[in-house]
Short mmCIF file of C-alpha atoms in Angstrom, two decimals:
data_model
loop_
_atom_site.label_atom_id
_atom_site.label_comp_id
_atom_site.label_asym_id
_atom_site.label_seq_id
_atom_site.Cartn_x
_atom_site.Cartn_y
_atom_site.Cartn_z
CA MET A 1 95.68 147.09 110.13
CA SER A 2 92.59 145.43 108.62
CA LEU A 3 90.46 143.07 110.67
CA THR A 4 88.37 140.28 109.15
CA THR A 5 85.91 138.19 111.11
CA TYR A 6 85.15 134.64 110.00
CA TRP A 7 82.06 132.98 111.44
CA LEU A 8 82.43 129.20 111.58
CA GLU A 9 79.24 127.18 111.71
CA HIS A 10 81.24 124.42 113.42
CA ALA A 11 84.93 124.43 114.37
CA TRP A 12 87.32 121.75 115.56
CA LEU A 13 89.15 123.27 118.51
CA ASP A 14 91.82 120.64 119.10
CA THR A 15 89.75 118.17 121.10
CA ASN A 16 86.11 118.92 120.36
CA VAL A 17 83.71 120.41 117.84
CA GLU A 18 82.21 123.76 118.83
CA PRO A 19 79.18 125.33 117.13
CA GLY A 20 79.16 129.02 116.35
CA VAL A 21 82.78 130.21 116.53
CA ALA A 22 84.00 133.65 115.46
CA LEU A 23 87.63 134.01 114.39
CA GLU A 24 89.11 137.47 114.18
CA VAL A 25 92.00 137.70 111.75
CA SER A 26 94.51 140.49 111.19
CA ASP A 27 97.82 140.60 109.33
CA GLY A 28 97.61 136.91 108.51
CA ARG A 29 97.11 135.71 112.08
CA ILE A 30 94.21 134.78 114.29
CA THR A 31 93.83 137.50 116.91
CA ALA A 32 90.79 136.20 118.79
CA VAL A 33 88.60 133.11 119.02
CA ARG A 34 85.09 133.52 120.40
CA THR A 35 82.82 130.53 121.04
CA GLY A 36 79.09 130.49 121.57
CA VAL A 37 78.41 132.95 118.73
CA ASP A 38 75.08 131.60 117.53
CA THR A 39 74.65 133.86 114.50
CA PRO A 40 77.16 135.51 112.17
CA PRO A 41 78.28 138.96 113.37
CA PRO A 42 77.56 141.82 110.95
CA GLY A 43 80.07 141.78 108.10
CA ALA A 44 81.51 138.38 109.01
CA VAL A 45 82.61 135.91 106.32
CA VAL A 46 80.40 132.86 106.83
CA LEU A 47 81.93 129.39 106.54
CA ARG A 48 79.30 126.66 106.76
CA GLY A 49 80.41 123.14 107.59
CA LEU A 50 83.30 122.04 109.81
CA THR A 51 86.33 124.34 109.87
CA ILE A 52 89.63 122.79 110.92
CA PRO A 53 93.19 124.11 110.83
CA GLY A 54 94.74 123.97 107.38
CA LEU A 55 96.06 120.55 106.43
CA SER A 56 99.80 120.00 106.07
CA ASN A 57 101.18 117.79 103.31
CA ALA A 58 104.51 116.93 104.87
CA HIS A 59 105.93 114.93 101.95
CA SER A 60 105.50 115.76 98.28
CA HIS A 61 107.27 115.06 95.00
CA ALA A 62 105.33 117.44 92.76
CA PHE A 63 106.46 115.93 89.46
CA HIS A 64 105.20 112.48 90.45
CA ARG A 65 101.68 113.82 89.83
CA ALA A 66 102.38 113.25 86.14
CA LEU A 67 102.56 109.51 86.84
CA ARG A 68 98.99 109.18 88.11
CA GLY A 69 97.20 106.47 86.14
CA THR A 70 100.14 105.70 83.85
CA VAL A 71 101.92 103.56 86.47
CA GLN A 72 98.85 101.43 87.17
CA VAL A 73 99.27 99.37 83.98
CA GLY A 74 100.70 95.91 84.56
CA SER A 75 102.56 94.81 87.69
CA GLY A 76 106.02 95.27 89.16
CA THR A 77 107.68 96.69 92.26
CA PHE A 78 108.86 100.00 93.67
CA TRP A 79 112.03 99.56 91.60
CA THR A 80 110.20 99.15 88.26
CA TRP A 81 107.92 102.09 89.16
CA ARG A 82 111.09 104.13 89.71
CA GLU A 83 112.21 103.62 86.11
CA VAL A 84 108.98 105.22 84.84
CA MET A 85 109.48 108.09 87.27
CA TYR A 86 112.98 108.74 85.92
CA THR A 87 111.57 109.09 82.39
CA VAL A 88 109.27 111.90 83.48
CA ALA A 89 112.03 113.57 85.50
CA GLN A 90 114.25 113.82 82.44
CA ARG A 91 111.68 115.92 80.54
CA LEU A 92 111.21 118.71 83.05
CA THR A 93 112.58 122.23 82.66
CA PRO A 94 112.17 125.15 85.08
CA ASP A 95 109.24 126.46 83.01
CA SER A 96 107.45 123.13 82.64
CA TYR A 97 108.10 122.29 86.30
CA PHE A 98 106.58 125.60 87.34
CA ALA A 99 103.45 124.91 85.27
CA LEU A 100 103.06 121.40 86.66
CA ALA A 101 103.79 122.34 90.26
CA ARG A 102 101.43 125.33 90.14
CA ALA A 103 98.63 122.99 89.10
CA VAL A 104 99.60 120.35 91.67
CA TYR A 105 99.72 122.87 94.51
CA ALA A 106 96.39 124.29 93.37
CA GLU A 107 94.99 120.76 93.58
CA MET A 108 96.36 120.64 97.13
CA ALA A 109 94.64 123.91 98.00
CA LEU A 110 91.36 122.48 96.70
CA ALA A 111 91.96 119.57 99.09
CA GLY A 112 92.34 121.90 102.09
CA ILE A 113 96.16 121.78 102.21
CA THR A 114 97.75 125.04 103.33
CA SER A 115 101.42 123.98 103.52
CA VAL A 116 103.51 121.49 101.58
CA GLY A 117 106.90 119.94 102.23
CA GLU A 118 108.44 119.57 98.78
CA PHE A 119 111.17 116.92 98.85
CA HIS A 120 113.11 118.42 95.97
CA TYR A 121 116.00 116.65 94.25
CA LEU A 122 115.52 117.60 90.58
CA HIS A 123 118.18 120.30 90.62
CA HIS A 124 120.06 120.50 87.33
CA ALA A 125 119.58 120.14 83.58
CA PRO A 126 119.62 116.65 82.03
CA GLY A 127 123.17 115.35 82.17
CA GLY A 128 123.85 117.28 85.35
CA THR A 129 124.82 120.69 83.95
CA PRO A 130 123.72 123.44 86.37
CA TYR A 131 121.31 126.06 85.11
CA ALA A 132 122.51 129.68 84.96
CA ASP A 133 120.73 130.01 88.27
CA PRO A 134 121.78 126.79 90.04
CA ASN A 135 118.51 126.91 92.02
CA ALA A 136 116.24 127.53 89.03
CA MET A 137 114.22 124.37 89.66
CA GLY A 138 113.76 125.11 93.35
CA GLU A 139 112.78 128.69 92.64
CA ALA A 140 110.22 127.40 90.11
CA LEU A 141 108.62 125.35 92.90
CA ILE A 142 108.62 128.33 95.27
CA ALA A 143 106.98 130.52 92.63
CA ALA A 144 104.42 127.80 91.88
CA ALA A 145 103.40 127.55 95.53
CA ALA A 146 103.05 131.33 95.75
CA GLU A 147 100.74 131.42 92.73
CA ALA A 148 98.72 128.50 94.09
CA GLY A 149 98.40 130.35 97.41
CA ILE A 150 99.93 127.81 99.80
CA ARG A 151 103.01 127.82 102.01
CA ILE A 152 106.01 125.74 100.98
CA THR A 153 108.92 124.25 102.84
CA LEU A 154 111.44 123.47 100.12
CA LEU A 155 113.32 120.44 101.43
CA ASP A 156 116.33 120.76 99.16
CA THR A 157 117.68 117.26 98.83
CA ALA A 158 121.21 115.91 98.77
CA TYR A 159 121.35 113.04 96.25
CA LEU A 160 124.92 112.00 95.52
CA SER A 161 125.06 108.31 94.60
CA SER A 162 122.99 105.51 93.10
CA GLY A 163 123.75 103.12 95.91
CA PHE A 164 126.32 102.33 98.57
CA GLY A 165 129.65 103.20 96.97
CA ALA A 166 128.15 103.59 93.48
CA ALA A 167 128.32 106.65 91.25
CA PRO A 168 125.06 108.23 90.02
CA GLU A 169 123.50 106.58 87.00
CA GLN A 170 122.83 108.60 83.85
CA HIS A 171 119.25 109.49 84.78
CA GLN A 172 120.37 110.58 88.27
CA LEU A 173 122.98 113.10 87.10
CA ARG A 174 120.55 116.01 87.27
CA PHE A 175 119.89 115.16 90.92
CA THR A 176 123.46 115.41 92.16
CA ASP A 177 125.78 118.23 93.21
CA GLY A 178 128.74 115.83 93.41
CA THR A 179 129.48 116.28 97.10
CA ALA A 180 127.60 117.33 100.22
CA ASP A 181 129.80 120.44 100.44
CA ALA A 182 128.78 121.47 96.91
CA TRP A 183 125.15 120.77 97.81
CA ALA A 184 125.48 123.00 100.88
CA GLN A 185 127.03 125.80 98.86
CA ARG A 186 124.21 125.73 96.31
CA VAL A 187 121.34 125.48 98.78
CA SER A 188 122.75 128.27 100.96
CA ALA A 189 121.76 130.71 98.21
CA LEU A 190 118.08 129.89 98.84
CA LYS A 191 116.45 132.10 101.46
CA ASP A 192 113.37 132.00 103.67
CA ARG A 193 110.74 134.55 102.70
CA ASP A 194 107.04 135.19 103.22
CA GLY A 195 105.28 131.84 102.94
CA VAL A 196 108.56 130.01 102.30
CA ARG A 197 110.89 127.95 104.50
CA ILE A 198 114.11 126.40 103.22
CA GLY A 199 114.87 123.02 104.73
CA ALA A 200 117.18 120.13 103.91
CA ALA A 201 116.77 116.51 103.00
CA ILE A 202 118.94 113.44 102.70
CA HIS A 203 117.39 111.45 99.91
CA SER A 204 118.26 108.16 101.61
CA VAL A 205 121.25 106.41 103.13
CA ARG A 206 121.88 104.76 99.77
CA ALA A 207 122.02 108.15 98.01
CA VAL A 208 124.31 110.06 100.42
CA PRO A 209 127.60 108.41 101.42
CA ALA A 210 127.95 107.85 105.15
CA ASP A 211 130.94 110.19 105.48
CA GLN A 212 128.83 113.06 104.02
CA LEU A 213 125.67 112.63 106.10
CA ALA A 214 126.98 114.89 108.85
CA THR A 215 127.54 117.76 106.40
CA VAL A 216 123.85 117.85 105.53
CA ALA A 217 122.85 117.46 109.18
CA ARG A 218 125.12 120.33 110.25
CA TRP A 219 123.75 122.62 107.55
CA ALA A 220 120.23 122.07 108.89
CA GLN A 221 121.31 122.33 112.51
CA ASP A 222 123.15 125.62 111.98
CA ARG A 223 120.00 127.13 110.45
CA GLU A 224 117.51 125.41 112.78
CA ALA A 225 115.87 124.12 109.62
CA PRO A 226 113.79 120.99 109.07
CA LEU A 227 115.72 117.93 107.88
CA HIS A 228 113.86 115.05 106.21
CA VAL A 229 115.07 111.67 104.95
CA HIS A 230 113.52 108.68 103.18
CA LEU A 231 114.08 105.92 105.71
CA SER A 232 113.70 102.14 105.41
CA GLU A 233 111.01 102.33 102.76
CA GLN A 234 112.28 99.09 101.21
CA THR A 235 113.81 95.97 102.76
CA ALA A 236 116.39 95.96 99.94
CA GLU A 237 117.76 99.26 101.27
CA ASN A 238 118.03 97.79 104.77
CA ASP A 239 119.87 94.72 103.45
CA ALA A 240 122.30 96.81 101.39
CA CYS A 241 123.01 99.13 104.33
CA LEU A 242 123.72 96.19 106.64
CA ALA A 243 126.04 94.70 104.02
CA ALA A 244 127.91 97.99 103.51
CA HIS A 245 128.09 99.24 107.10
CA GLY A 246 126.92 96.51 109.46
CA LEU A 247 124.21 98.91 110.61
CA THR A 248 120.55 99.50 109.84
CA PRO A 249 119.78 102.79 108.07
CA THR A 250 118.43 104.21 111.35
CA GLN A 251 121.59 103.23 113.20
CA LEU A 252 123.73 104.78 110.47
CA LEU A 253 121.81 108.06 110.68
CA ALA A 254 122.13 108.05 114.48
CA GLU A 255 125.87 107.45 114.26
CA HIS A 256 126.31 110.53 112.03
CA GLY A 257 124.15 112.93 114.04
CA VAL A 258 121.16 113.03 111.70
CA LEU A 259 118.40 112.13 114.17
CA GLY A 260 116.74 114.73 116.37
CA PRO A 261 113.61 116.80 116.98
CA ARG A 262 113.89 118.78 113.71
CA THR A 263 114.41 115.59 111.69
CA THR A 264 111.61 113.59 110.08
CA GLY A 265 111.99 110.10 108.68
CA VAL A 266 109.67 109.54 105.74
CA HIS A 267 107.96 106.12 105.58
CA ASN A 268 109.93 104.38 108.38
CA THR A 269 108.32 101.18 107.12
CA HIS A 270 110.71 98.35 107.88
CA LEU A 271 112.21 99.02 111.29
CA SER A 272 113.63 96.87 114.07
CA ASP A 273 112.65 97.40 117.70
CA GLY A 274 116.02 99.06 118.18
CA ASP A 275 115.35 101.43 115.27
CA ILE A 276 112.00 102.42 116.77
CA SER A 277 113.70 103.11 120.10
CA LEU A 278 116.36 105.28 118.45
CA LEU A 279 113.79 107.33 116.55
CA GLY A 280 111.52 107.74 119.55
CA SER A 281 114.18 108.58 122.11
CA SER A 282 115.59 111.27 119.80
CA THR A 283 112.04 112.59 119.07
CA THR A 284 112.74 112.18 115.37
CA GLY A 285 109.43 112.52 113.53
CA THR A 286 107.74 110.02 111.25
CA CYS A 287 105.90 111.04 108.08
CA MET A 288 103.55 108.29 106.95
CA CYS A 289 102.35 108.29 103.33
CA PRO A 290 99.79 105.46 103.36
CA THR A 291 98.34 105.84 99.86
CA THR A 292 101.79 105.79 98.26
CA GLU A 293 103.04 103.04 100.56
CA ARG A 294 100.16 100.79 99.54
CA ASP A 295 100.30 101.90 95.88
CA LEU A 296 103.96 100.87 95.69
CA ALA A 297 103.38 97.73 97.80
CA ASP A 298 105.92 98.98 100.34
CA GLY A 299 104.21 97.64 103.44
CA ILE A 300 102.59 99.02 106.58
CA GLY A 301 104.92 100.90 108.90
CA PRO A 302 104.86 100.60 112.72
CA ALA A 303 103.20 103.97 113.28
CA VAL A 304 101.62 103.04 116.63
CA ALA A 305 104.90 101.79 118.07
CA LEU A 306 106.77 104.82 116.74
CA GLN A 307 104.34 107.27 118.32
CA ARG A 308 104.40 105.42 121.63
CA ALA A 309 108.20 105.56 121.57
CA GLY A 310 108.11 109.36 121.15
CA SER A 311 108.14 109.94 117.39
CA PRO A 312 105.57 112.59 116.32
CA LEU A 313 103.48 111.54 113.32
CA SER A 314 102.76 113.59 110.22
CA LEU A 315 101.22 112.70 106.86
CA GLY A 316 102.11 113.17 103.20
CA SER A 317 100.73 112.38 99.76
CA ASP A 318 104.24 111.63 98.41
CA SER A 319 103.75 110.36 94.83
CA HIS A 320 100.23 111.85 94.59
CA ALA A 321 98.45 108.65 93.66
CA VAL A 322 95.74 110.76 95.25
CA ILE A 323 95.99 114.17 96.92
CA ASP A 324 93.74 113.83 99.93
CA LEU A 325 95.07 114.28 103.46
CA LEU A 326 91.79 113.08 104.94
CA GLU A 327 92.35 109.81 103.09
CA GLU A 328 95.93 109.65 104.40
CA ALA A 329 94.69 110.12 107.97
CA ARG A 330 91.97 107.52 107.53
CA ALA A 331 94.34 105.09 105.84
CA MET A 332 96.84 105.21 108.70
CA GLU A 333 94.16 103.97 111.09
CA LEU A 334 92.59 101.51 108.67
CA ASN A 335 95.93 100.00 107.68
CA GLU A 336 96.66 99.38 111.34
CA ARG A 337 93.25 97.75 111.75
CA LEU A 338 94.06 95.36 108.90
CA ARG A 339 97.47 94.57 110.36
CA THR A 340 96.28 93.97 113.92
CA ARG A 341 92.63 93.03 113.37
CA THR A 342 91.62 95.50 116.09
CA ARG A 343 90.01 98.94 115.82
CA GLY A 344 90.57 102.37 117.34
CA HIS A 345 94.33 102.94 117.40
CA TRP A 346 93.87 106.70 117.01
CA THR A 347 90.92 108.96 117.71
CA ALA A 348 89.70 111.25 114.96
CA ALA A 349 91.24 114.13 116.94
CA ALA A 350 94.65 112.43 117.01
CA LEU A 351 94.53 111.80 113.27
CA LEU A 352 93.58 115.41 112.62
CA ARG A 353 96.52 116.57 114.73
CA ALA A 354 98.87 114.45 112.60
CA ALA A 355 97.36 116.03 109.48
CA THR A 356 97.54 119.57 110.87
CA ALA A 357 99.65 120.78 113.82
CA ASP A 358 102.23 118.00 113.78
CA GLY A 359 102.62 118.19 110.02
CA HIS A 360 103.15 121.95 110.08
CA ALA A 361 105.69 121.59 112.91
CA ALA A 362 107.61 119.01 110.87
CA LEU A 363 107.88 121.60 108.09
CA GLY A 364 109.07 124.46 110.28
CA TRP A 365 105.67 126.12 110.79
CA PRO A 366 105.08 125.54 114.53
CA ASP A 367 102.69 128.50 114.68
CA ALA A 368 100.27 126.85 112.22
CA GLY A 369 97.84 124.00 112.71
CA THR A 370 95.60 125.31 115.49
CA LEU A 371 92.60 127.62 115.69
CA GLU A 372 93.77 129.85 118.53
CA ALA A 373 94.89 133.41 119.05
CA GLY A 374 98.39 134.02 117.72
CA ALA A 375 98.35 131.16 115.22
CA LEU A 376 98.71 131.65 111.49
CA ALA A 377 95.28 132.19 109.96
CA ASP A 378 95.36 129.02 107.86
CA PHE A 379 92.20 126.93 107.92
CA THR A 380 89.90 124.87 105.75
CA THR A 381 86.18 124.12 105.79
CA ILE A 382 84.69 120.69 105.05
CA ALA A 383 81.05 120.49 103.97
CA LEU A 384 78.77 118.47 106.22
CA ASP A 385 75.89 118.21 103.76
CA THR A 386 77.32 116.14 100.91
CA VAL A 387 76.42 112.54 100.06
CA ARG A 388 79.49 111.45 102.03
CA THR A 389 79.06 113.64 105.09
CA ALA A 390 75.31 114.16 105.53
CA GLY A 391 73.60 112.45 108.44
CA PRO A 392 75.85 112.38 111.52
CA VAL A 393 75.13 114.86 114.30
CA PRO A 394 77.45 117.90 114.32
CA ARG A 395 79.29 116.85 117.50
CA LEU A 396 80.64 113.92 115.45
CA ALA A 397 81.88 116.19 112.67
CA ALA A 398 85.54 115.35 113.32
CA GLU A 399 84.80 111.63 112.99
CA THR A 400 82.77 112.36 109.88
CA ALA A 401 85.62 114.36 108.34
CA VAL A 402 88.27 111.72 108.99
CA PHE A 403 86.32 108.55 108.31
CA ALA A 404 83.82 109.63 105.63
CA ALA A 405 84.80 112.88 103.93
CA SER A 406 87.23 113.32 101.05
CA ALA A 407 89.10 116.17 99.42
CA ALA A 408 86.01 116.66 97.24
CA ASP A 409 84.13 117.86 100.33
CA VAL A 410 86.46 120.81 100.96
CA ARG A 411 84.58 124.06 100.38
CA HIS A 412 86.97 126.76 101.59
CA THR A 413 90.71 127.11 102.11
CA VAL A 414 92.11 130.21 103.80
CA VAL A 415 95.85 130.95 104.01
CA ALA A 416 97.20 133.92 105.97
CA GLY A 417 93.63 135.11 106.38
CA ARG A 418 92.95 135.21 102.62
CA HIS A 419 90.56 132.97 100.72
CA VAL A 420 92.53 130.73 98.36
CA VAL A 421 89.59 128.42 97.67
CA ARG A 422 86.04 129.75 98.00
CA ASP A 423 82.99 127.54 97.48
CA GLY A 424 85.20 124.88 95.90
CA ALA A 425 86.80 127.19 93.31
CA HIS A 426 90.46 128.22 93.31
CA HIS A 427 90.86 132.00 93.19
CA SER A 428 93.97 132.18 90.96
CA VAL A 429 93.81 128.89 89.03
CA PRO A 430 90.21 128.90 87.85
CA ASP A 431 90.40 125.54 86.05
CA VAL A 432 92.77 123.32 88.01
CA ALA A 433 91.85 120.19 86.06
CA ALA A 434 92.76 121.86 82.76
CA ALA A 435 96.00 123.19 84.23
CA LEU A 436 96.93 119.67 85.33
CA ALA A 437 95.97 118.12 81.99
CA ASP A 438 97.89 120.71 79.97
CA SER A 439 101.06 120.63 82.09
CA ILE A 440 101.16 116.83 82.11
CA ALA A 441 100.45 116.54 78.37
CA ALA A 442 103.42 118.84 77.72
CA LEU A 443 105.71 116.21 79.29
CA ARG A 444 104.68 113.31 77.08
CA GLY A 445 107.34 112.11 74.72
#
């Protein structure tokens, strides 16, 4: 059993920044945390800057990274953006998806992300024909995360209809298994393994018929697996759900047993007071994706009210307009300041918890997200001497990280006690920018 000691110049220990912290790591876990260590012990790996638990990206669509820049031409809505997204989705194969996802997950590692929740609905070949391995696309994502060196929770997604009572459209055929039972049969062949959790997702209440919601919920419940769902991202979805069922999407999910402590609603943007109460009282989580929500002009969700009601908050980069969990944390607070015209809804520590411990828990990694003995040895170091971060005193390093730093300030990322990113360079994808450029160029028609 090998033992590695990391000496942290400064470390965020849940509520405060401590100088001179030694972490002892063995078999992928932190075995001891010693404070007040003024100088690096002999043989220690030195991490200068602020070390925090690894960041958790609780909501990702890896292939959306290919849309960055291209969807910023002209105007439109979420619904017109979606048509461009479908075009990219049609061009992906297991091999090209692996190449793209490997580069995207390497970009995440460079940004200090140590686990990703991949909301995966691109299951079959164009036209809907299953691959010889029906889970070839999901396995490509799992392999990509392994090569990029980060943990993945594959949230295999049920996507069965184009709207309430409507069959899938042509470009949605590769998303669907036909029925929730067929979805469950396919996804049951996927297995947890080292660095991998298999979870479930309901794409949305418009994409899974009401009488099949419980099938997906039971699958997740039987396996004690995470269950995620896009929820009330658009007012049009709310209106259609009310017209079809006389219920809000949240009420419909509650009626079919979907809500609960292992469930996370993604976005939760347009909610009634009753919806907020249902989500909070069931301790259903909320994953906010502020950069995507503002990029798509979705709106600002009631994150403060949800948290007060009992809904734990996590963060995601969703469509990857940018991949920067520090920006997501900052944006959640700043969006609320714009909405309310008051400041200080969350402390820097609370925002870091949403980006770390609560995000990992939402993805089925409850033993990640803290720097304490017994936790997974996943952590990241943010430089405190860049043009963005230089100046503040070290005791304000958490505030500096959340409100001034960016992904570009990440210097080290460690997963399971192993350096994935060292001094800003990825160990297994030496040129991440080129890998992104090449994999995205391969998808152009």
